[in-house]
mmCIF file of C-alpha atoms in Angstrom:
data_model
loop_
_atom_site.group_PDB
_atom_site.id
_atom_site.type_symbol
_atom_site.label_atom_id
_atom_site.label_comp_id
_atom_site.label_asym_id
_atom_site.label_seq_id
_atom_site.Cartn_x
_atom_site.Cartn_y
_atom_site.Cartn_z
ATOM 1 C CA ALA A 1155 -0.007 0.007 0.033
ATOM 2 C CA LEU A 1156 2.813 2.376 0.832
ATOM 3 C CA ALA A 1157 4.499 1.679 -2.558
ATOM 4 C CA VAL A 1158 1.263 2.398 -4.506
ATOM 5 C CA LEU A 1159 0.786 5.535 -2.506
ATOM 6 C CA ALA A 1160 4.368 6.642 -3.250
ATOM 7 C CA MET A 1161 3.857 5.954 -6.984
ATOM 8 C CA VAL A 1162 0.649 8.020 -6.971
ATOM 9 C CA VAL A 1163 2.249 10.889 -5.065
ATOM 10 C CA LEU A 1164 5.340 11.022 -7.189
ATOM 11 C CA SER A 1165 3.390 10.740 -10.526
ATOM 12 C CA ASP A 1166 3.332 13.659 -12.860
ATOM 13 C CA ARG A 1167 -0.448 13.459 -13.317
ATOM 14 C CA PHE A 1168 -0.925 13.680 -9.529
ATOM 15 C CA LYS A 1169 1.293 16.745 -9.279
ATOM 16 C CA LEU A 1170 -0.425 18.483 -12.218
ATOM 17 C CA SER A 1171 -3.868 17.604 -10.674
ATOM 18 C CA LEU A 1172 -2.770 18.946 -7.291
ATOM 19 C CA THR A 1173 -1.460 22.183 -8.800
ATOM 20 C CA ARG A 1174 -4.588 22.843 -10.711
ATOM 21 C CA PHE A 1175 -6.785 21.963 -7.664
ATOM 22 C CA VAL A 1176 -4.871 24.505 -5.543
ATOM 23 C CA SER A 1177 -5.027 27.101 -8.227
ATOM 24 C CA ARG A 1178 -8.790 26.712 -8.748
ATOM 25 C CA ASN A 1179 -9.926 26.412 -5.263
ATOM 26 C CA PHE A 1180 -7.554 28.819 -3.404
ATOM 27 C CA ARG A 1181 -7.238 31.337 -6.187
ATOM 28 C CA ARG A 1182 -3.564 31.145 -6.420
ATOM 29 C CA PRO A 1183 -1.884 31.378 -9.780
ATOM 30 C CA GLU A 1184 -0.598 28.061 -11.143
ATOM 31 C CA TYR A 1185 2.738 29.327 -11.742
ATOM 32 C CA ASP A 1186 5.090 31.690 -9.784
ATOM 33 C CA PHE A 1187 6.298 33.795 -12.675
ATOM 34 C CA ARG A 1188 9.045 35.327 -10.539
ATOM 35 C CA ALA A 1189 10.522 31.944 -9.683
ATOM 36 C CA ILE A 1190 10.293 30.640 -13.313
ATOM 37 C CA TRP A 1191 11.969 33.801 -14.563
ATOM 38 C CA ALA A 1192 14.654 33.605 -11.932
ATOM 39 C CA GLN A 1193 15.172 29.936 -12.835
ATOM 40 C CA LEU A 1194 15.465 30.789 -16.697
ATOM 41 C CA THR A 1195 17.907 33.603 -16.043
ATOM 42 C CA GLN A 1196 19.965 31.537 -13.711
ATOM 43 C CA ARG A 1197 20.105 28.643 -16.200
ATOM 44 C CA LEU A 1198 20.877 30.784 -19.094
ATOM 45 C CA ALA A 1199 23.489 33.054 -17.359
ATOM 46 C CA GLY A 1200 26.627 31.191 -18.575
ATOM 47 C CA VAL A 1201 25.326 29.965 -21.839
ATOM 48 C CA VAL A 1202 26.925 31.388 -24.989
ATOM 49 C CA GLU A 1203 26.430 28.883 -27.719
ATOM 50 C CA ALA A 1204 23.046 28.724 -29.582
ATOM 51 C CA ASP A 1205 22.814 24.869 -29.375
ATOM 52 C CA GLN A 1206 23.308 24.862 -25.589
ATOM 53 C CA LEU A 1207 20.827 27.689 -25.203
ATOM 54 C CA CYS A 1208 18.262 25.621 -27.027
ATOM 55 C CA VAL A 1209 19.015 22.515 -24.906
ATOM 56 C CA VAL A 1210 18.663 24.405 -21.643
ATOM 57 C CA GLY A 1211 15.496 26.222 -22.903
ATOM 58 C CA ALA A 1212 13.823 22.994 -24.100
ATOM 59 C CA GLN A 1213 14.550 21.348 -20.705
ATOM 60 C CA LEU A 1214 13.098 24.256 -18.755
ATOM 61 C CA ILE A 1215 9.852 24.374 -20.924
ATOM 62 C CA ALA A 1216 9.521 20.549 -20.623
ATOM 63 C CA GLU A 1217 9.704 20.826 -16.822
ATOM 64 C CA THR A 1218 7.551 23.972 -16.566
ATOM 65 C CA PHE A 1219 4.656 22.802 -18.796
ATOM 66 C CA ASP A 1220 4.883 18.977 -18.073
ATOM 67 C CA THR A 1221 5.546 18.020 -21.765
ATOM 68 C CA LEU A 1222 7.359 14.950 -22.591
ATOM 69 C CA SER A 1223 8.379 16.138 -26.036
ATOM 70 C CA THR A 1224 9.730 19.735 -26.559
ATOM 71 C CA ASN A 1225 11.474 20.459 -29.844
ATOM 72 C CA ILE A 1226 13.353 23.563 -30.850
ATOM 73 C CA LEU A 1227 14.115 23.987 -34.488
ATOM 74 C CA LEU A 1228 16.294 26.835 -35.736
ATOM 75 C CA PHE A 1229 16.142 28.378 -39.088
ATOM 76 C CA GLU A 1230 19.490 28.760 -40.875
ATOM 77 C CA THR A 1231 19.083 31.667 -43.199
ATOM 78 C CA HIS A 1232 22.118 30.944 -45.290
ATOM 79 C CA ARG A 1233 20.768 27.399 -46.200
ATOM 80 C CA GLU A 1234 17.120 28.301 -45.659
ATOM 81 C CA GLN A 1235 16.874 25.057 -43.677
ATOM 82 C CA LEU A 1236 15.144 24.203 -40.282
ATOM 83 C CA VAL A 1237 17.593 22.333 -38.101
ATOM 84 C CA LEU A 1238 16.781 20.477 -34.966
ATOM 85 C CA ALA A 1239 18.624 22.325 -32.314
ATOM 86 C CA ALA A 1240 17.278 20.585 -29.130
ATOM 87 C CA SER A 1241 14.697 17.938 -28.131
ATOM 88 C CA THR A 1242 13.599 16.379 -24.904
ATOM 89 C CA ALA A 1243 12.020 13.521 -26.832
ATOM 90 C CA PRO A 1244 14.138 10.509 -27.785
ATOM 91 C CA VAL A 1245 15.401 11.323 -31.210
ATOM 92 C CA ASN A 1246 15.797 8.692 -33.769
ATOM 93 C CA LYS A 1247 18.864 9.215 -36.003
ATOM 94 C CA THR A 1248 16.671 8.246 -39.024
ATOM 95 C CA ASN A 1249 14.238 10.988 -38.076
ATOM 96 C CA THR A 1250 12.495 12.524 -41.038
ATOM 97 C CA LEU A 1251 14.033 15.858 -40.087
ATOM 98 C CA THR A 1252 17.254 14.696 -41.778
ATOM 99 C CA GLU A 1253 15.232 13.988 -44.866
ATOM 100 C CA LEU A 1254 13.336 17.294 -44.832
ATOM 101 C CA GLN A 1255 13.523 18.850 -48.205
ATOM 102 C CA LEU A 1256 14.745 22.384 -48.579
ATOM 103 C CA THR A 1257 11.541 23.362 -50.316
ATOM 104 C CA ASP A 1258 9.549 22.003 -47.341
ATOM 105 C CA SER A 1259 11.809 23.845 -44.855
ATOM 106 C CA ALA A 1260 11.434 27.097 -46.680
ATOM 107 C CA ALA A 1261 7.651 26.789 -46.945
ATOM 108 C CA ILE A 1262 7.336 25.978 -43.213
ATOM 109 C CA ALA A 1263 9.372 29.120 -42.392
ATOM 110 C CA GLU A 1264 7.468 31.305 -44.751
ATOM 111 C CA ALA A 1265 4.164 30.106 -43.277
ATOM 112 C CA LEU A 1266 5.353 30.497 -39.647
ATOM 113 C CA LYS A 1267 6.342 34.030 -40.375
ATOM 114 C CA GLN A 1268 2.625 34.897 -40.350
ATOM 115 C CA TYR A 1269 2.128 33.633 -36.793
ATOM 116 C CA LYS A 1270 2.926 35.874 -33.807
ATOM 117 C CA GLU A 1271 1.443 33.724 -30.915
ATOM 118 C CA PRO A 1272 1.344 30.057 -29.973
ATOM 119 C CA PHE A 1273 -1.060 27.899 -31.984
ATOM 120 C CA ASP A 1274 -2.428 24.402 -32.219
ATOM 121 C CA LEU A 1275 -0.426 22.718 -35.015
ATOM 122 C CA ASP A 1276 -2.724 19.764 -35.295
ATOM 123 C CA LYS A 1277 -5.701 22.027 -36.349
ATOM 124 C CA ILE A 1278 -3.710 23.456 -39.383
ATOM 125 C CA THR A 1279 -4.462 21.388 -42.569
ATOM 126 C CA ALA A 1280 -1.916 23.158 -44.907
ATOM 127 C CA GLU A 1281 0.912 21.026 -46.455
ATOM 128 C CA TRP A 1282 3.610 22.908 -44.476
ATOM 129 C CA ALA A 1283 1.794 22.031 -41.241
ATOM 130 C CA GLN A 1284 1.813 18.299 -42.325
ATOM 131 C CA ALA A 1285 5.578 18.424 -42.952
ATOM 132 C CA LEU A 1286 6.124 20.003 -39.520
ATOM 133 C CA ARG A 1287 3.979 17.375 -37.856
ATOM 134 C CA GLU A 1288 6.058 14.697 -39.510
ATOM 135 C CA ILE A 1289 9.301 15.996 -38.219
ATOM 136 C CA THR A 1290 7.973 16.418 -34.738
ATOM 137 C CA PRO A 1291 5.953 13.208 -34.132
ATOM 138 C CA ILE A 1292 3.945 12.451 -31.062
ATOM 139 C CA GLN A 1293 4.857 9.449 -28.890
ATOM 140 C CA PHE A 1294 1.602 8.983 -27.029
ATOM 141 C CA PRO A 1295 -1.883 8.876 -28.341
ATOM 142 C CA HIS A 1296 -3.475 10.818 -25.445
ATOM 143 C CA GLY A 1297 -0.854 13.467 -25.063
ATOM 144 C CA GLY A 1298 -3.015 16.191 -26.567
ATOM 145 C CA HIS A 1299 -2.365 18.285 -29.684
ATOM 146 C CA ARG A 1300 1.056 19.757 -30.605
ATOM 147 C CA LEU A 1301 1.467 23.375 -29.736
ATOM 148 C CA CYS A 1302 3.663 25.470 -31.984
ATOM 149 C CA VAL A 1303 5.255 28.625 -31.020
ATOM 150 C CA PRO A 1304 7.272 30.737 -33.618
ATOM 151 C CA LEU A 1305 10.491 32.086 -32.302
ATOM 152 C CA ARG A 1306 11.188 35.739 -33.355
ATOM 153 C CA SER A 1307 13.763 38.220 -32.591
ATOM 154 C CA GLY A 1308 12.084 41.420 -33.201
ATOM 155 C CA GLU A 1309 10.580 40.878 -36.594
ATOM 156 C CA ARG A 1310 13.170 38.302 -37.707
ATOM 157 C CA PHE A 1311 11.934 34.585 -37.729
ATOM 158 C CA VAL A 1312 14.638 32.541 -36.015
ATOM 159 C CA GLY A 1313 12.864 29.113 -35.539
ATOM 160 C CA VAL A 1314 10.067 27.296 -34.024
ATOM 161 C CA LEU A 1315 9.253 25.577 -30.756
ATOM 162 C CA VAL A 1316 6.959 22.546 -30.761
ATOM 163 C CA LEU A 1317 5.464 21.120 -27.572
ATOM 164 C CA ALA A 1318 3.847 17.712 -27.661
ATOM 165 C CA ASP A 1319 2.871 14.848 -25.348
ATOM 166 C CA ARG A 1320 1.622 16.867 -22.390
ATOM 167 C CA VAL A 1321 1.070 14.801 -19.221
ATOM 168 C CA ALA A 1322 -2.699 13.753 -19.237
ATOM 169 C CA GLY A 1323 -3.056 15.648 -22.572
ATOM 170 C CA VAL A 1324 -4.220 18.799 -20.665
ATOM 171 C CA VAL A 1325 -4.763 21.796 -22.905
ATOM 172 C CA LEU A 1326 -2.704 24.846 -21.954
ATOM 173 C CA THR A 1327 -4.616 27.726 -20.196
ATOM 174 C CA GLN A 1328 -4.299 31.396 -21.260
ATOM 175 C CA GLU A 1329 -1.908 31.964 -18.256
ATOM 176 C CA GLU A 1330 0.314 29.099 -19.452
ATOM 177 C CA LEU A 1331 0.228 30.388 -23.125
ATOM 178 C CA ASP A 1332 1.327 33.853 -21.914
ATOM 179 C CA LEU A 1333 4.184 32.290 -19.881
ATOM 180 C CA LEU A 1334 5.248 30.126 -22.771
ATOM 181 C CA GLN A 1335 5.304 33.130 -25.120
ATOM 182 C CA PHE A 1336 7.514 35.129 -22.598
ATOM 183 C CA ILE A 1337 9.913 32.256 -22.395
ATOM 184 C CA ALA A 1338 10.018 31.780 -26.227
ATOM 185 C CA ASP A 1339 10.684 35.505 -26.688
ATOM 186 C CA GLU A 1340 13.517 35.434 -24.213
ATOM 187 C CA LEU A 1341 15.173 32.476 -25.890
ATOM 188 C CA ALA A 1342 14.718 33.891 -29.377
ATOM 189 C CA GLY A 1343 16.177 37.277 -28.226
ATOM 190 C CA ARG A 1344 19.303 35.724 -27.124
#
């Protein structure tokens, strides 16, 4: 009985349910923005390389939003190619990202330039969205829809952040979307 109780208390679903219960019933915000911002600043303090910045950012986003798959793809302007910079999901070396055609990459980047805020990638029916879904597959059938956040530095498109496989498939609230946008803007600005 103690082992089962320990498994329940330590599970991600229980922690998420408890956080939401406290937030709803005691009118506390789900996230302590100051603590998350301090953690982001602390983790990024010594990071200089773009690849390491993406790895740290992907890990923080995965921990904060309880996602099992967080992918950051950067847009290399000289080749007009999306490149996987970081992922918290197990990446297969034969991933379709390595086979992504230059035309697909350019079409995805061009389409993403229209978006300023996070959006549900699984609700878009265009060809570019299908190509992006193929290179950021979901692992769990009940993990919810993929959420896509264009990364911009000012008006310049620098990449895309794709979240998938959220614990219990819970849809992000407006508070969470705002926090996610702030973190994405900080990562893109560096």
